[in-house]
CSV table of N, CA and C in Angstrom, one decimal:
chain,number,residue,atom,x,y,z
A,1,ASN,N,-9.5,5.7,-13.5
A,1,ASN,CA,-8.3,5.2,-12.7
A,1,ASN,C,-8.7,4.2,-11.5
A,2,ARG,N,-7.7,3.7,-10.9
A,2,ARG,CA,-8.1,2.7,-9.8
A,2,ARG,C,-7.2,2.6,-8.9
A,3,ILE,N,-7.6,2.6,-7.8
A,3,ILE,CA,-6.8,2.1,-6.5
A,3,ILE,C,-7.2,0.8,-6.1
A,4,VAL,N,-6.5,-0.1,-6.2
A,4,VAL,CA,-6.8,-1.6,-5.5
A,4,VAL,C,-6.1,-2.1,-4.6
A,5,CYS,N,-6.4,-2.3,-3.2
A,5,CYS,CA,-6.1,-2.5,-2.0
A,5,CYS,C,-5.9,-3.9,-1.8
A,6,LEU,N,-4.9,-4.5,-1.7
A,6,LEU,CA,-4.7,-6.2,-1.6
A,6,LEU,C,-4.4,-6.5,-0.2
A,7,GLY,N,-4.8,-7.7,0.4
A,7,GLY,CA,-4.6,-8.1,1.7
A,7,GLY,C,-5.8,-9.0,2.0
A,8,ASN,N,-5.5,-10.0,3.1
A,8,ASN,CA,-6.5,-11.0,3.7
A,8,ASN,C,-6.8,-10.3,5.0
A,9,ARG,N,-8.2,-10.1,5.0
A,9,ARG,CA,-8.7,-9.2,6.4
A,9,ARG,C,-8.5,-10.2,7.6
A,10,LEU,N,-8.5,-11.7,7.3
A,10,LEU,CA,-8.4,-12.7,8.2
A,10,LEU,C,-6.8,-12.9,9.1
A,11,VAL,N,-5.8,-12.3,8.2
A,11,VAL,CA,-4.8,-12.7,8.6
A,11,VAL,C,-3.9,-11.3,9.2
A,12,ALA,N,-3.8,-11.3,10.3
A,12,ALA,CA,-3.2,-9.9,10.9
A,12,ALA,C,-1.9,-9.4,10.1
A,13,GLU,N,-1.0,-10.3,9.6
A,13,GLU,CA,0.1,-9.8,9.0
A,13,GLU,C,0.0,-9.4,7.8
A,14,ASP,N,-1.4,-9.4,7.1
A,14,ASP,CA,-1.8,-9.2,5.7
A,14,ASP,C,-2.8,-8.0,5.8
A,15,LEU,N,-2.9,-7.3,6.7
A,15,LEU,CA,-3.8,-6.2,6.7
A,15,LEU,C,-3.5,-4.8,6.1
A,16,ALA,N,-2.3,-4.7,6.0
A,16,ALA,CA,-1.9,-3.3,5.5
A,16,ALA,C,-2.9,-2.8,4.2
A,17,GLY,N,-3.2,-3.6,3.2
A,17,GLY,CA,-4.2,-3.0,2.0
A,17,GLY,C,-5.4,-2.8,2.8
A,18,PRO,N,-5.9,-3.7,3.2
A,18,PRO,CA,-7.2,-3.5,3.9
A,18,PRO,C,-7.5,-2.2,4.8
A,19,ARG,N,-6.3,-2.0,5.6
A,19,ARG,CA,-6.5,-0.9,6.4
A,19,ARG,C,-6.5,0.4,5.6
A,20,VAL,N,-5.8,0.7,4.5
A,20,VAL,CA,-5.7,1.6,3.5
A,20,VAL,C,-7.0,1.7,2.7
A,21,HIS,N,-7.5,0.5,2.3
A,21,HIS,CA,-8.7,0.6,1.9
A,21,HIS,C,-9.8,1.4,2.6
A,22,ASP,N,-9.9,0.8,3.8
A,22,ASP,CA,-11.0,1.5,4.8
A,22,ASP,C,-10.7,2.8,5.0
A,23,ARG,N,-9.5,3.1,5.1
A,23,ARG,CA,-9.2,4.5,5.3
A,23,ARG,C,-9.9,5.5,4.1
A,24,LEU,N,-9.4,5.0,3.3
A,24,LEU,CA,-9.9,5.8,1.8
A,24,LEU,C,-11.3,5.8,1.7
A,25,ALA,N,-12.0,4.7,2.0
A,25,ALA,CA,-13.6,4.5,1.8
A,25,ALA,C,-14.1,5.5,2.8
A,26,LEU,N,-13.6,6.0,3.7
A,26,LEU,CA,-14.1,7.0,4.7
A,26,LEU,C,-14.2,8.4,4.3
A,27,GLN,N,-13.2,8.5,3.1
A,27,GLN,CA,-13.0,9.9,2.7
A,27,GLN,C,-14.0,10.1,1.3
A,28,ALA,N,-14.0,11.4,1.0
A,28,ALA,CA,-14.8,11.8,-0.1
A,28,ALA,C,-14.1,11.3,-1.5
A,29,PRO,N,-14.8,10.6,-2.2
A,29,PRO,CA,-14.1,9.9,-3.3
A,29,PRO,C,-13.7,10.9,-4.3
A,30,ASP,N,-12.5,10.5,-4.9
A,30,ASP,CA,-12.2,11.5,-6.1
A,30,ASP,C,-12.7,11.0,-7.3
A,31,PRO,N,-13.1,12.2,-8.1
A,31,PRO,CA,-14.0,11.9,-9.3
A,31,PRO,C,-12.9,11.1,-10.4
A,32,GLY,N,-13.5,10.1,-10.8
A,32,GLY,CA,-12.7,9.3,-11.9
A,32,GLY,C,-11.8,8.2,-11.3
A,33,VAL,N,-11.9,8.1,-9.8
A,33,VAL,CA,-11.1,7.3,-9.3
A,33,VAL,C,-11.9,6.1,-8.8
A,34,GLU,N,-11.9,4.9,-8.9
A,34,GLU,CA,-12.5,3.8,-8.3
A,34,GLU,C,-11.6,3.1,-7.3
A,35,LEU,N,-12.4,2.8,-6.1
A,35,LEU,CA,-11.6,2.1,-5.0
A,35,LEU,C,-12.0,0.7,-4.9
A,36,VAL,N,-11.1,-0.1,-5.0
A,36,VAL,CA,-11.3,-1.5,-5.1
A,36,VAL,C,-10.7,-2.2,-3.9
A,37,ASP,N,-11.5,-3.2,-3.4
A,37,ASP,CA,-11.0,-4.2,-2.3
A,37,ASP,C,-10.5,-5.4,-3.0
A,38,GLY,N,-9.2,-5.3,-3.6
A,38,GLY,CA,-8.8,-6.6,-4.1
A,38,GLY,C,-8.6,-7.8,-3.4
A,39,GLY,N,-8.8,-7.7,-2.0
A,39,GLY,CA,-8.5,-9.0,-1.3
A,39,GLY,C,-7.2,-9.7,-1.9
A,40,THR,N,-7.5,-11.1,-1.9
A,40,THR,CA,-6.4,-11.9,-2.4
A,40,THR,C,-6.7,-12.8,-3.7
A,41,ALA,N,-7.0,-11.7,-4.8
A,41,ALA,CA,-7.5,-12.2,-6.1
A,41,ALA,C,-6.6,-13.1,-6.8
A,42,GLY,N,-5.2,-12.9,-6.6
A,42,GLY,CA,-4.4,-13.6,-7.6
A,42,GLY,C,-4.5,-13.2,-8.9
A,43,PHE,N,-4.4,-14.2,-9.7
A,43,PHE,CA,-4.7,-13.6,-11.1
A,43,PHE,C,-5.8,-13.0,-11.5
A,44,GLY,N,-7.0,-13.0,-10.9
A,44,GLY,CA,-8.2,-12.3,-11.0
A,44,GLY,C,-8.0,-10.7,-11.2
A,45,LEU,N,-6.5,-10.4,-10.5
A,45,LEU,CA,-6.2,-8.9,-10.6
A,45,LEU,C,-6.4,-8.5,-11.9
A,46,ALA,N,-5.9,-9.5,-13.0
A,46,ALA,CA,-5.7,-9.0,-14.3
A,46,ALA,C,-6.8,-8.3,-14.6
A,47,ARG,N,-8.0,-8.7,-14.6
A,47,ARG,CA,-9.3,-7.9,-15.0
A,47,ARG,C,-9.4,-6.5,-14.3
A,48,LEU,N,-8.6,-6.2,-13.5
A,48,LEU,CA,-8.7,-4.7,-12.9
A,48,LEU,C,-7.9,-3.8,-13.5
A,49,LEU,N,-7.0,-4.5,-14.6
A,49,LEU,CA,-6.0,-3.5,-15.5
A,49,LEU,C,-6.7,-3.0,-16.5
A,50,ASP,N,-7.8,-3.3,-16.9
A,50,ASP,CA,-8.2,-3.0,-18.1
A,50,ASP,C,-9.1,-1.9,-18.1
A,51,GLY,N,-9.4,-0.9,-19.0
A,51,GLY,CA,-10.2,0.1,-19.2
A,51,GLY,C,-9.8,1.5,-18.2
A,52,VAL,N,-8.7,1.7,-17.7
A,52,VAL,CA,-8.0,2.7,-17.2
A,52,VAL,C,-6.7,3.2,-17.6
A,53,GLU,N,-6.3,4.4,-17.1
A,53,GLU,CA,-5.0,4.7,-17.7
A,53,GLU,C,-4.3,4.2,-16.4
A,54,THR,N,-4.6,4.3,-15.1
A,54,THR,CA,-3.6,4.3,-13.9
A,54,THR,C,-4.3,3.3,-13.3
A,55,VAL,N,-3.5,2.3,-12.6
A,55,VAL,CA,-3.9,1.5,-11.5
A,55,VAL,C,-2.7,1.7,-10.4
A,56,VAL,N,-3.3,1.7,-9.0
A,56,VAL,CA,-2.5,2.0,-8.0
A,56,VAL,C,-2.9,0.7,-7.0
A,57,PHE,N,-1.8,-0.2,-7.0
A,57,PHE,CA,-2.1,-1.2,-6.1
A,57,PHE,C,-1.4,-0.8,-4.6
A,58,VAL,N,-2.2,-1.1,-3.7
A,58,VAL,CA,-1.6,-1.1,-2.2
A,58,VAL,C,-1.6,-2.2,-1.6
A,59,ASP,N,-0.4,-2.7,-0.9
A,59,ASP,CA,-0.1,-4.0,-0.5
A,59,ASP,C,1.1,-3.8,0.6
A,60,GLY,N,1.1,-4.7,1.7
A,60,GLY,CA,2.2,-5.1,2.6
A,60,GLY,C,3.3,-5.5,1.9
A,61,VAL,N,4.4,-5.2,2.2
A,61,VAL,CA,5.8,-5.8,1.6
A,61,VAL,C,6.5,-6.1,2.6
A,62,GLN,N,7.5,-6.9,2.6
A,62,GLN,CA,8.6,-7.2,3.6
A,62,GLN,C,9.8,-7.3,2.9
A,63,GLY,N,10.9,-6.7,3.7
A,63,GLY,CA,12.1,-7.0,3.3
A,63,GLY,C,12.8,-5.8,2.3
A,64,PHE,N,12.0,-4.8,2.1
A,64,PHE,CA,12.2,-3.9,1.0
A,64,PHE,C,12.4,-2.3,1.8
A,65,GLY,N,12.5,-2.3,3.0
A,65,GLY,CA,12.4,-1.0,3.6
A,65,GLY,C,12.4,-1.2,5.1
A,66,ALA,N,12.8,-0.2,5.8
A,66,ALA,CA,12.7,-0.3,7.2
A,66,ALA,C,11.1,-0.5,7.9
A,67,PRO,N,10.9,-1.0,8.8
A,67,PRO,CA,9.5,-1.1,9.3
A,67,PRO,C,8.7,0.3,9.3
A,68,GLY,N,7.8,0.1,8.9
A,68,GLY,CA,6.7,1.0,8.8
A,68,GLY,C,6.9,2.4,7.5
A,69,GLU,N,7.9,1.8,6.8
A,69,GLU,CA,8.2,2.5,5.7
A,69,GLU,C,7.3,2.3,4.5
A,70,VAL,N,6.7,3.5,3.7
A,70,VAL,CA,5.9,3.3,2.7
A,70,VAL,C,6.8,3.8,1.6
A,71,LEU,N,6.8,2.7,0.8
A,71,LEU,CA,7.5,2.7,-0.6
A,71,LEU,C,6.5,2.9,-1.9
A,72,VAL,N,7.1,3.5,-2.9
A,72,VAL,CA,6.4,3.8,-4.1
A,72,VAL,C,7.1,2.9,-5.4
A,73,VAL,N,6.6,2.0,-5.8
A,73,VAL,CA,7.4,1.2,-7.0
A,73,VAL,C,6.8,1.2,-8.2
A,74,PRO,N,7.4,1.6,-9.4
A,74,PRO,CA,6.7,1.4,-10.6
A,74,PRO,C,6.2,-0.1,-11.0
A,75,GLY,N,5.1,-0.3,-11.7
A,75,GLY,CA,5.0,-1.5,-11.9
A,75,GLY,C,5.9,-2.6,-12.5
A,76,ASP,N,6.6,-1.8,-13.6
A,76,ASP,CA,7.6,-2.7,-14.3
A,76,ASP,C,8.8,-3.3,-13.4
A,77,GLU,N,8.9,-2.6,-12.2
A,77,GLU,CA,10.0,-3.2,-11.1
A,77,GLU,C,9.4,-4.2,-10.4
A,78,VAL,N,8.0,-4.1,-10.2
A,78,VAL,CA,7.2,-5.2,-9.4
A,78,VAL,C,7.3,-6.3,-10.2
A,79,ALA,N,7.2,-6.4,-11.6
A,79,ALA,CA,6.9,-7.4,-12.5
A,79,ALA,C,8.3,-8.1,-12.4
A,80,ARG,N,9.3,-7.5,-12.5
A,80,ARG,CA,10.8,-8.2,-12.3
A,80,ARG,C,10.8,-9.1,-11.2
A,81,LEU,N,10.0,-9.0,-10.2
A,81,LEU,CA,10.1,-9.8,-9.0
A,81,LEU,C,9.4,-11.2,-9.3
A,82,ALA,N,8.5,-11.6,-10.3
A,82,ALA,CA,7.8,-12.7,-10.5
A,82,ALA,C,8.8,-13.6,-10.7
A,83,THR,N,8.2,-15.0,-10.2
A,83,THR,CA,9.3,-16.0,-10.1
A,83,THR,C,9.0,-16.9,-11.5
A,84,GLU,N,9.9,-17.4,-12.1
A,84,GLU,CA,9.9,-18.1,-13.6
A,84,GLU,C,8.6,-18.9,-13.6
A,85,MET,N,8.4,-19.9,-12.5
A,85,MET,CA,7.4,-20.8,-12.8
A,85,MET,C,6.8,-21.1,-11.3
A,86,GLY,N,6.7,-20.0,-10.4
A,86,GLY,CA,6.4,-20.4,-9.0
A,86,GLY,C,4.9,-20.9,-8.9
A,87,HIS,N,4.7,-21.5,-7.7
A,87,HIS,CA,3.3,-22.1,-7.4
A,87,HIS,C,2.1,-20.9,-7.2
A,88,GLY,N,2.7,-19.8,-6.7
A,88,GLY,CA,1.7,-18.9,-6.4
A,88,GLY,C,1.7,-17.8,-7.5
A,89,VAL,N,0.5,-17.1,-7.6
A,89,VAL,CA,0.4,-16.2,-8.5
A,89,VAL,C,-0.1,-15.0,-7.8
A,90,GLY,N,0.8,-13.7,-7.8
A,90,GLY,CA,0.7,-12.9,-7.2
A,90,GLY,C,0.7,-11.5,-8.0
A,91,LEU,N,0.9,-10.3,-7.5
A,91,LEU,CA,0.9,-9.2,-8.4
A,91,LEU,C,2.1,-9.1,-9.1
A,92,PRO,N,3.2,-9.6,-8.7
A,92,PRO,CA,4.4,-9.7,-9.7
A,92,PRO,C,4.1,-10.4,-10.9
A,93,GLU,N,3.4,-11.4,-10.9
A,93,GLU,CA,3.1,-12.3,-12.0
A,93,GLU,C,2.1,-11.8,-12.8
A,94,VAL,N,1.0,-11.2,-12.2
A,94,VAL,CA,0.3,-10.5,-12.9
A,94,VAL,C,0.6,-9.4,-13.7
A,95,LEU,N,1.6,-8.6,-13.0
A,95,LEU,CA,2.1,-7.4,-14.0
A,95,LEU,C,3.0,-8.0,-15.0
A,96,ARG,N,3.8,-9.2,-14.5
A,96,ARG,CA,4.7,-9.6,-15.8
A,96,ARG,C,4.0,-9.9,-17.2
A,97,PHE,N,2.6,-10.4,-17.0
A,97,PHE,CA,1.7,-11.0,-18.1
A,97,PHE,C,0.7,-9.8,-18.6
A,98,MET,N,0.9,-8.7,-17.8
A,98,MET,CA,-0.1,-7.7,-18.4
A,98,MET,C,-0.1,-7.2,-19.7
A,99,PRO,N,1.3,-7.2,-20.3
A,99,PRO,CA,0.9,-7.1,-21.9
A,99,PRO,C,0.3,-7.7,-22.8
A,100,VAL,N,-0.2,-9.2,-22.3
A,100,VAL,CA,-0.8,-10.1,-23.2
A,100,VAL,C,-2.2,-10.3,-22.5
A,101,THR,N,-2.4,-9.8,-21.4
A,101,THR,CA,-3.6,-10.1,-20.8
A,101,THR,C,-4.7,-8.8,-20.9
A,102,CYS,N,-4.3,-7.6,-21.1
A,102,CYS,CA,-5.0,-6.5,-21.4
A,102,CYS,C,-5.8,-6.2,-22.6
A,103,ASP,N,-7.1,-5.9,-22.4
A,103,ASP,CA,-7.7,-5.8,-23.6
A,103,ASP,C,-7.4,-4.2,-24.0
A,104,GLY,N,-6.7,-3.9,-25.0
A,104,GLY,CA,-6.3,-2.4,-25.2
A,104,GLY,C,-4.8,-2.1,-24.4
A,105,PRO,N,-4.4,-0.8,-24.6
A,105,PRO,CA,-3.2,-0.5,-24.2
A,105,PRO,C,-3.0,-0.9,-22.5
A,106,PRO,N,-2.1,-1.4,-21.9
A,106,PRO,CA,-2.1,-1.5,-20.4
A,106,PRO,C,-1.8,-0.4,-19.8
A,107,PRO,N,-2.4,-0.1,-18.4
A,107,PRO,CA,-2.4,1.1,-17.8
A,107,PRO,C,-0.9,1.2,-17.1
A,108,THR,N,-0.8,2.5,-16.7
A,108,THR,CA,0.3,3.0,-15.9
A,108,THR,C,0.1,2.1,-14.5
A,109,VAL,N,1.0,1.2,-14.0
A,109,VAL,CA,0.9,0.8,-12.8
A,109,VAL,C,2.0,1.3,-11.7
A,110,TRP,N,1.5,1.3,-10.5
A,110,TRP,CA,2.3,1.8,-9.2
A,110,TRP,C,1.9,0.8,-8.0
A,111,LEU,N,2.9,0.6,-7.4
A,111,LEU,CA,2.6,-0.3,-6.2
A,111,LEU,C,2.9,0.8,-5.1
A,112,VAL,N,2.0,0.9,-4.2
A,112,VAL,CA,2.2,1.7,-2.7
A,112,VAL,C,2.5,0.4,-1.7
A,113,GLY,N,3.6,0.3,-1.2
A,113,GLY,CA,4.0,-0.9,-0.5
A,113,GLY,C,4.4,-0.4,0.9
A,114,LEU,N,3.7,-1.0,2.1
A,114,LEU,CA,3.7,-0.6,3.3
A,114,LEU,C,4.5,-1.7,3.8
A,115,GLU,N,5.7,-1.5,4.4
A,115,GLU,CA,6.7,-2.3,5.0
A,115,GLU,C,6.1,-2.7,6.4
A,116,SER,N,6.2,-4.0,6.6
A,116,SER,CA,5.7,-4.7,7.8
A,116,SER,C,6.7,-4.5,9.1
A,117,PRO,N,6.2,-4.3,10.1
A,117,PRO,CA,4.8,-3.9,10.5
A,117,PRO,C,4.7,-2.4,10.4
A,118,CYS,N,3.4,-2.2,10.2
A,118,CYS,CA,3.1,-0.5,9.8
A,118,CYS,C,2.2,-0.2,10.8
A,119,ASP,N,2.1,1.4,11.1
A,119,ASP,CA,1.3,1.9,12.1
A,119,ASP,C,0.4,2.6,11.3
A,120,GLU,N,-0.4,3.4,12.3
A,120,GLU,CA,-1.5,4.3,11.5
A,120,GLU,C,-0.8,5.5,10.8
A,121,GLU,N,0.2,5.9,11.1
A,121,GLU,CA,1.0,7.1,10.3
A,121,GLU,C,1.2,6.5,9.0
A,122,ALA,N,1.8,5.2,8.9
A,122,ALA,CA,1.9,4.6,7.5
A,122,ALA,C,0.9,4.2,6.8
A,123,VAL,N,-0.2,3.8,7.4
A,123,VAL,CA,-1.6,3.7,6.6
A,123,VAL,C,-1.9,5.2,6.0
A,124,ARG,N,-1.9,6.2,6.9
A,124,ARG,CA,-2.4,7.5,6.6
A,124,ARG,C,-1.5,8.0,5.2
A,125,LEU,N,-0.4,7.9,5.4
A,125,LEU,CA,0.6,8.3,4.2
A,125,LEU,C,0.5,7.5,3.1
A,126,ALA,N,0.2,6.1,3.2
A,126,ALA,CA,0.0,5.3,2.1
A,126,ALA,C,-1.2,5.5,1.3
A,127,ALA,N,-2.3,6.1,2.1
A,127,ALA,CA,-3.6,6.3,1.5
A,127,ALA,C,-3.2,7.5,0.9
A,128,ARG,N,-2.6,8.6,1.0
A,128,ARG,CA,-2.3,9.9,0.5
A,128,ARG,C,-1.7,9.9,-0.7
A,129,ARG,N,-0.6,8.8,-0.7
A,129,ARG,CA,0.3,8.6,-1.8
A,129,ARG,C,-0.3,8.0,-2.8
A,130,ALA,N,-1.3,7.0,-2.4
A,130,ALA,CA,-2.1,6.3,-3.4
A,130,ALA,C,-3.2,7.2,-4.3
A,131,ARG,N,-3.8,8.1,-3.5
A,131,ARG,CA,-4.7,9.0,-4.1
A,131,ARG,C,-4.1,10.0,-4.9
A,132,CYS,N,-2.9,10.4,-4.6
A,132,CYS,CA,-2.0,11.3,-5.5
A,132,CYS,C,-1.6,10.9,-6.9
A,133,LEU,N,-1.2,9.5,-6.6
A,133,LEU,CA,-0.8,8.8,-8.1
A,133,LEU,C,-2.0,8.3,-8.7
A,134,ALA,N,-3.3,8.1,-8.3
A,134,ALA,CA,-4.4,7.9,-9.1
A,134,ALA,C,-5.0,9.0,-9.7
A,135,ARG,N,-4.8,10.3,-9.0
A,135,ARG,CA,-5.4,11.6,-9.6
A,135,ARG,C,-4.1,12.3,-10.7
A,136,GLU,N,-3.0,11.7,-10.6
A,136,GLU,CA,-2.0,12.3,-11.5
A,136,GLU,C,-2.4,12.2,-13.0
A,137,THR,N,-2.8,11.1,-13.3
A,137,THR,CA,-3.1,10.9,-14.7
A,137,THR,C,-4.4,10.7,-14.9
A,138,ASN,N,-5.6,11.2,-13.9
A,138,ASN,CA,-6.6,11.3,-14.2
A,138,ASN,C,-7.2,12.6,-15.1
A,139,HIS,N,-7.5,12.2,-16.3
A,139,HIS,CA,-8.2,13.3,-17.2
A,139,HIS,C,-9.7,13.5,-17.0
A,140,ALA,N,-10.4,12.7,-16.3
A,140,ALA,CA,-11.8,12.8,-16.2
A,140,ALA,C,-12.2,14.1,-15.9
């Protein structure tokens, strides 16, 4: 299983995912769970969907909850946010095309979203939720 934290370390408004990544990197790793700094990979995220049962993405979100709220959203709901022919390729677009891009069966996907702006408590809670989701289906 895999936890993939998304965001741009050079943009203050996009630090939610990297902050969670750094917090998780300081903790003892869970057996069978890989932690990945996904940065701003765009469609390159598709390669992170292969070979695992579960992928938990962690990213900042806007307009889905109260400031500092931590949301857990199933991957199919995130895929429905994909634009028909948008200019950018983000997580919703990657998940929308997951059935045709995966080698083998697609994984269960979750998004742990941190509503902007987020504080240390939200980062701590998001890290805990991501670990729990990644361990739930870990049969290693």
